[in-house]
Amino acid sequence: MNEKEEPMNMNVTPPVEPVTEFEVPLPPDRKRPKWLVPLIAGSTAVVVLAAVGTGGYLYWNHNQLTAASEECATSYDKAVKAQKKLTEYLKSDALQTAIKVKDSEVKDAKTVGTLASTVKAAEKTKTTVPECPSGNRADIEATTKEIDGLATAYAKTVNLVRGKADAVNASKTDKTIADATRILNDSKGRVKDDKVRAALENAIKSKDGKAISDAVKAVNDSIKAKSDADAKARAEKAKQAADNAAQTQTDNSGSYTGGTTGGYTGYTGGGYTQPQGGYAYTPQQSTGGGYTPTPQPQPTPQPSQGGGNGGSNGGDGGWYEDSFCGVLGSDPVPC
């Protein structure tokens, strides 16, 4: 122990801990309160959360804006398609055909007027779909709501107009069926081929407007064919009867030829002629073909007062008179 020990310096200061930015150094003779430590820690957390919260809100707001824009774009596409569908239906052949249906062609004429007014209102529907805005989520959401309303209105309008057109077509079918049923009943026994009536009956059961129309035309054509055939048969029958009557009249007229032609011409010739030996009676000959008079007996000539046989025998310029009562052949018959 040659070395000399140095005495301990009792005034040496203990090492000091580093001070953070949130800590306040205390004098060596003072102690830190127990409540101060949690307070300092909480303050630190608030500052950190505030910084994190600001960035999180901005991130959340960006996501919400993006989602609203995407929703608006989807609604816009949907509304444009609905609007296009309405425009196309208003110009469709199906609707135009229904619009052209007349009151007289349907069973209920009110359906025609209702369709016309509905189409007129539909044509005034707003057709411009607003564009989606950008930058303001509230504006985007408001526009999206408007666009959705238009899309719904377009779809409802299409369904409304189609329903009114269907009502017109149904009423037309009802009248077609009623008319076809009447034709079916009235055509019994009036068609050339009864198969067309069976086809019409089946078409009525199917309620197919075109099938009924085709079947009705076939029945009407068959009715006309039978009517024409019947008219032709009647005309031929009447002509035959007229020909028979004319032939009968011709035959009857020929059987009386010469019956009374010339009438009664009286007597020609006849009377008394004086042959060489005296008077001779010549009977009348009829010149007609009908009546021949019956010869009448002639009076007996009286002899003269000269005596003898009623007359002179021709001597001395006298005359001889014989009496005759008739004619036999070409010879006179004496009385």
C-alpha positions as a printed NumPy array, in Angstrom:
array([[   0.   ,    0.   ,    0.   ],
       [   2.653,    2.36 ,   -1.103],
       [   0.376,    4.391,   -3.105],
       [  -1.425,    7.247,   -1.386],
       [  -5.165,    7.044,   -1.65 ],
       [  -6.97 ,   10.105,   -2.826],
       [ -10.009,   11.191,   -0.884],
       [ -13.46 ,   10.804,   -2.565],
       [ -14.961,   13.999,   -3.986],
       [ -18.408,   14.24 ,   -2.48 ],
       [ -19.501,   17.142,   -4.813],
       [ -19.65 ,   15.165,   -8.099],
       [ -22.964,   15.806,  -10.09 ],
       [ -24.894,   12.647,  -11.236],
       [ -25.458,   12.183,  -14.998],
       [ -28.532,   13.935,  -16.462],
       [ -31.015,   11.989,  -18.728],
       [ -31.701,   13.476,  -22.155],
       [ -34.774,   15.664,  -22.328],
       [ -37.37 ,   15.08 ,  -25.058],
       [ -39.292,   17.846,  -26.793],
       [ -42.306,   17.12 ,  -24.684],
       [ -40.574,   17.027,  -21.381],
       [ -39.745,   19.996,  -19.215],
       [ -36.565,   19.659,  -17.155],
       [ -37.069,   19.91 ,  -13.431],
       [ -34.698,   21.156,  -10.881],
       [ -32.749,   18.402,   -9.237],
       [ -34.443,   18.988,   -5.959],
       [ -38.013,   18.562,   -7.371],
       [ -39.849,   15.408,   -8.365],
       [ -42.22 ,   15.078,  -11.389],
       [ -45.941,   14.653,  -10.415],
       [ -47.443,   11.267,  -11.177],
       [ -50.314,   12.71 ,  -13.226],
       [ -48.003,   14.535,  -15.563],
       [ -46.651,   11.434,  -17.276],
       [ -50.032,   10.215,  -18.692],
       [ -50.888,   13.722,  -19.757],
       [ -47.753,   14.067,  -21.766],
       [ -48.302,   10.672,  -23.386],
       [ -51.928,   11.539,  -24.277],
       [ -50.948,   14.803,  -25.847],
       [ -48.483,   13.008,  -28.012],
       [ -51.155,   10.567,  -29.19 ],
       [ -53.593,   13.39 ,  -30.051],
       [ -51.046,   15.104,  -32.196],
       [ -50.293,   11.842,  -34.008],
       [ -53.972,   11.035,  -34.511],
       [ -54.671,   14.513,  -35.801],
       [ -52.05 ,   14.135,  -38.441],
       [ -53.267,   10.669,  -39.379],
       [ -56.952,   11.759,  -39.324],
       [ -56.429,   14.574,  -41.787],
       [ -54.861,   12.265,  -44.313],
       [ -57.487,    9.565,  -43.717],
       [ -60.375,   11.95 ,  -44.287],
       [ -58.924,   13.132,  -47.539],
       [ -58.462,    9.538,  -48.632],
       [ -62.038,    8.596,  -47.586],
       [ -63.507,   11.634,  -49.313],
       [ -61.672,   10.764,  -52.502],
       [ -63.078,    7.237,  -52.437],
       [ -66.616,    8.533,  -51.869],
       [ -66.312,   10.962,  -54.765],
       [ -65.075,    8.194,  -57.03 ],
       [ -67.928,    5.896,  -56.013],
       [ -70.527,    8.632,  -56.596],
       [ -69.11 ,    9.341,  -60.047],
       [ -69.203,    5.66 ,  -60.967],
       [ -72.794,    5.355,  -59.755],
       [ -73.805,    8.399,  -61.766],
       [ -72.161,    6.993,  -64.894],
       [ -74.   ,    3.686,  -64.459],
       [ -77.319,    5.496,  -64.051],
       [ -76.577,    7.597,  -67.099],
       [ -76.01 ,    4.538,  -69.282],
       [ -79.185,    2.947,  -67.969],
       [ -81.242,    6.063,  -68.667],
       [ -79.848,    6.431,  -72.191],
       [ -80.76 ,    2.826,  -72.98 ],
       [ -84.276,    3.284,  -71.557],
       [ -84.742,    6.484,  -73.553],
       [ -83.566,    4.766,  -76.735],
       [ -85.935,    1.877,  -76.112],
       [ -88.872,    4.289,  -75.783],
       [ -87.928,    6.127,  -78.98 ],
       [ -87.606,    2.887,  -80.914],
       [ -90.942,    1.547,  -79.661],
       [ -92.775,    4.741,  -80.603],
       [ -91.489,    4.242,  -84.151],
       [ -91.97 ,    0.465,  -84.26 ],
       [ -94.163,   -1.264,  -86.84 ],
       [ -96.13 ,   -2.973,  -84.082],
       [ -97.202,    0.333,  -82.537],
       [ -97.823,    2.025,  -85.869],
       [-100.082,   -0.867,  -86.886],
       [-102.06 ,   -0.55 ,  -83.66 ],
       [-102.382,    3.227,  -84.101],
       [-103.887,    2.756,  -87.587],
       [-106.689,    0.507,  -86.297],
       [-110.115,    2.139,  -86.805],
       [-113.015,    2.304,  -84.37 ],
       [-115.072,    0.063,  -86.641],
       [-112.432,   -2.656,  -86.48 ],
       [-112.524,   -3.171,  -82.709],
       [-115.129,   -4.378,  -80.285],
       [-114.433,   -1.505,  -77.853],
       [-113.802,    1.793,  -79.655],
       [-112.51 ,    3.45 ,  -76.461],
       [-109.253,    1.518,  -76.712],
       [-108.386,    3.302,  -79.947],
       [-108.799,    6.776,  -78.441],
       [-106.879,    5.863,  -75.299],
       [-103.914,    4.607,  -77.3  ],
       [-103.818,    7.788,  -79.392],
       [-103.71 ,   10.075,  -76.34 ],
       [-101.096,    7.922,  -74.582],
       [ -98.78 ,    7.984,  -77.574],
       [ -99.17 ,   11.744,  -77.889],
       [ -98.122,   12.221,  -74.253],
       [ -95.207,    9.805,  -74.605],
       [ -93.816,   11.731,  -77.549],
       [ -93.458,   14.782,  -75.258],
       [ -91.343,   12.922,  -72.696],
       [ -87.955,   14.551,  -72.008],
       [ -85.387,   12.844,  -74.173],
       [ -82.176,   14.606,  -73.053],
       [ -80.318,   12.807,  -70.27 ],
       [ -78.113,   15.202,  -68.203],
       [ -74.379,   14.566,  -68.033],
       [ -72.788,   13.612,  -64.722],
       [ -70.867,   16.526,  -63.077],
       [ -67.432,   16.227,  -61.481],
       [ -65.659,   17.646,  -58.426],
       [ -68.618,   17.958,  -56.08 ],
       [ -70.029,   14.813,  -54.576],
       [ -73.305,   16.481,  -53.619],
       [ -73.887,   17.651,  -57.191],
       [ -72.99 ,   14.229,  -58.528],
       [ -75.459,   12.51 ,  -56.224],
       [ -78.235,   14.982,  -57.119],
       [ -77.676,   14.431,  -60.836],
       [ -77.657,   10.676,  -60.332],
       [ -81.048,   10.896,  -58.655],
       [ -82.464,   12.891,  -61.577],
       [ -81.063,   10.453,  -64.1  ],
       [ -82.538,    7.481,  -62.253],
       [ -85.921,    9.198,  -62.298],
       [ -85.724,    9.642,  -66.07 ],
       [ -84.739,    6.008,  -66.605],
       [ -87.726,    4.884,  -64.538],
       [ -90.05 ,    7.23 ,  -66.441],
       [ -88.829,    5.922,  -69.799],
       [ -89.393,    2.311,  -68.784],
       [ -92.866,    3.051,  -67.4  ],
       [ -93.826,    4.956,  -70.547],
       [ -92.797,    2.074,  -72.789],
       [ -94.841,   -0.354,  -70.715],
       [ -97.81 ,    2.025,  -70.656],
       [ -97.872,    2.565,  -74.417],
       [ -97.356,   -1.144,  -75.117],
       [-100.242,   -1.974,  -72.795],
       [-102.595,    0.398,  -74.625],
       [-101.514,   -1.028,  -77.974],
       [-102.134,   -4.547,  -76.691],
       [-105.615,   -3.472,  -75.596],
       [-106.396,   -2.248,  -79.121],
       [-105.11 ,   -5.474,  -80.658],
       [-107.092,   -7.574,  -78.183],
       [-110.28 ,   -5.632,  -78.931],
       [-109.666,   -6.09 ,  -82.633],
       [-109.248,   -9.831,  -82.115],
       [-112.496,   -9.952,  -80.136],
       [-114.389,   -8.341,  -83.013],
       [-112.653,  -10.605,  -85.518],
       [-113.744,  -13.659,  -83.535],
       [-117.315,  -12.375,  -83.259],
       [-117.533,  -11.669,  -86.99 ],
       [-115.927,  -14.995,  -87.867],
       [-118.365,  -16.856,  -85.618],
       [-121.297,  -15.199,  -87.382],
       [-119.864,  -16.13 ,  -90.775],
       [-119.324,  -19.694,  -89.598],
       [-122.951,  -19.988,  -88.544],
       [-124.376,  -18.276,  -91.641],
       [-122.265,  -20.289,  -94.089],
       [-123.767,  -23.651,  -93.224],
       [-125.001,  -25.262,  -96.442],
       [-123.779,  -22.339,  -98.536],
       [-120.183,  -23.366,  -99.231],
       [-118.885,  -25.441, -102.113],
       [-116.462,  -27.323,  -99.823],
       [-117.425,  -27.767,  -96.176],
       [-113.793,  -28.287,  -95.155],
       [-113.262,  -24.529,  -95.117],
       [-115.853,  -24.198,  -92.361],
       [-113.991,  -26.728,  -90.232],
       [-110.766,  -24.774,  -90.757],
       [-112.505,  -21.557,  -89.709],
       [-113.84 ,  -23.168,  -86.553],
       [-110.327,  -24.275,  -85.551],
       [-108.92 ,  -20.82 ,  -86.273],
       [-111.528,  -19.227,  -84.018],
       [-110.513,  -21.532,  -81.189],
       [-106.865,  -20.558,  -81.615],
       [-107.713,  -16.811,  -81.364],
       [-105.003,  -16.165,  -83.932],
       [-106.053,  -13.053,  -85.825],
       [-104.188,  -13.885,  -89.026],
       [-105.36 ,  -17.503,  -89.052],
       [-108.953,  -16.351,  -88.557],
       [-108.643,  -13.776,  -91.334],
       [-107.279,  -16.378,  -93.767],
       [-109.993,  -18.886,  -92.845],
       [-112.747,  -16.285,  -93.257],
       [-111.45 ,  -15.453,  -96.74 ],
       [-111.482,  -19.144,  -97.673],
       [-115.096,  -19.486,  -96.501],
       [-116.185,  -16.382,  -98.419],
       [-114.458,  -17.649, -101.555],
       [-116.201,  -21.002, -101.19 ],
       [-119.571,  -19.294, -100.714],
       [-119.004,  -17.28 , -103.889],
       [-117.936,  -20.386, -105.816],
       [-121.124,  -22.213, -104.839],
       [-123.249,  -19.157, -105.584],
       [-121.703,  -18.809, -109.044],
       [-122.171,  -22.513, -109.743],
       [-125.81 ,  -22.382, -108.635],
       [-126.46 ,  -19.291, -110.778],
       [-124.902,  -20.982, -113.803],
       [-127.012,  -24.109, -113.261],
       [-130.186,  -22.017, -112.999],
       [-129.305,  -20.134, -116.177],
       [-128.702,  -23.373, -118.086],
       [-131.946,  -24.838, -116.778],
       [-133.905,  -21.753, -117.808],
       [-132.314,  -21.805, -121.269],
       [-133.196,  -25.474, -121.708],
       [-136.791,  -24.808, -120.696],
       [-137.019,  -21.943, -123.178],
       [-135.589,  -24.107, -125.964],
       [-138.087,  -26.88 , -125.189],
       [-140.991,  -24.438, -125.262],
       [-139.87 ,  -23.013, -128.594],
       [-139.548,  -26.517, -130.12 ],
       [-143.023,  -27.492, -128.893],
       [-144.569,  -24.373, -130.42 ],
       [-142.844,  -25.095, -133.742],
       [-144.153,  -28.66 , -133.822],
       [-147.749,  -27.623, -133.039],
       [-147.765,  -24.917, -135.724],
       [-146.747,  -27.413, -138.493],
       [-149.626,  -29.849, -137.792],
       [-152.336,  -27.325, -138.928],
       [-150.768,  -26.346, -142.25 ],
       [-153.441,  -26.21 , -145.033],
       [-156.344,  -26.684, -142.635],
       [-158.132,  -23.445, -143.37 ],
       [-155.831,  -21.805, -145.854],
       [-157.785,  -19.986, -148.531],
       [-160.98 ,  -19.962, -146.553],
       [-164.242,  -20.636, -148.264],
       [-164.164,  -19.7  , -151.949],
       [-167.703,  -20.754, -152.865],
       [-168.628,  -22.653, -155.971],
       [-166.694,  -22.459, -159.183],
       [-168.117,  -23.885, -162.287],
       [-171.019,  -26.137, -161.645],
       [-174.532,  -25.113, -162.407],
       [-176.22 ,  -26.059, -165.646],
       [-174.457,  -26.527, -168.92 ],
       [-176.132,  -27.346, -172.171],
       [-174.608,  -30.365, -173.843],
       [-175.631,  -31.401, -177.278],
       [-178.552,  -33.389, -176.023],
       [-179.779,  -30.843, -173.479],
       [-178.791,  -29.5  , -170.105],
       [-176.277,  -31.321, -167.888],
       [-175.469,  -30.637, -164.234],
       [-171.84 ,  -30.248, -163.307],
       [-171.158,  -30.482, -159.519],
       [-169.119,  -27.793, -157.856],
       [-165.44 ,  -28.465, -157.12 ],
       [-164.027,  -26.847, -153.989],
       [-160.87 ,  -24.839, -154.52 ],
       [-159.962,  -24.798, -150.845],
       [-158.446,  -27.515, -148.756],
       [-161.065,  -27.517, -146.07 ],
       [-164.763,  -27.294, -146.675],
       [-166.496,  -29.3  , -149.458],
       [-170.249,  -28.627, -149.815],
       [-172.582,  -31.57 , -149.971],
       [-174.39 ,  -31.864, -153.374],
       [-178.068,  -31.008, -153.103],
       [-180.794,  -32.697, -155.178],
       [-181.887,  -30.608, -158.113],
       [-185.554,  -29.928, -158.973],
       [-187.048,  -31.941, -161.841],
       [-187.655,  -29.784, -164.944],
       [-191.292,  -29.557, -165.944],
       [-192.275,  -30.542, -169.514],
       [-193.723,  -27.861, -171.759],
       [-197.313,  -27.792, -172.885],
       [-196.262,  -28.794, -176.329],
       [-196.933,  -32.426, -175.432],
       [-194.856,  -35.399, -176.322],
       [-192.087,  -36.283, -173.915],
       [-191.766,  -32.795, -172.577],
       [-190.385,  -31.159, -175.649],
       [-189.672,  -31.224, -179.279],
       [-187.437,  -33.829, -180.639],
       [-185.653,  -31.221, -182.486],
       [-187.693,  -31.128, -185.617],
       [-188.374,  -27.918, -187.364],
       [-185.989,  -25.948, -185.252],
       [-187.52 ,  -27.185, -181.953],
       [-185.54 ,  -28.601, -178.982],
       [-185.471,  -31.757, -177.039],
       [-185.358,  -31.608, -173.278],
       [-184.349,  -34.469, -171.098],
       [-184.645,  -34.338, -167.358],
       [-181.832,  -35.451, -165.07 ],
       [-181.795,  -35.803, -161.344],
       [-178.084,  -36.015, -160.747],
       [-174.684,  -37.084, -161.943],
       [-173.049,  -40.438, -161.442],
       [-169.372,  -40.198, -162.159],
       [-169.207,  -38.152, -165.319],
       [-172.613,  -39.273, -166.605],
       [-175.928,  -37.616, -165.794],
       [-178.552,  -39.736, -164.04 ],
       [-182.093,  -39.392, -165.393],
       [-184.944,  -38.962, -162.974]])
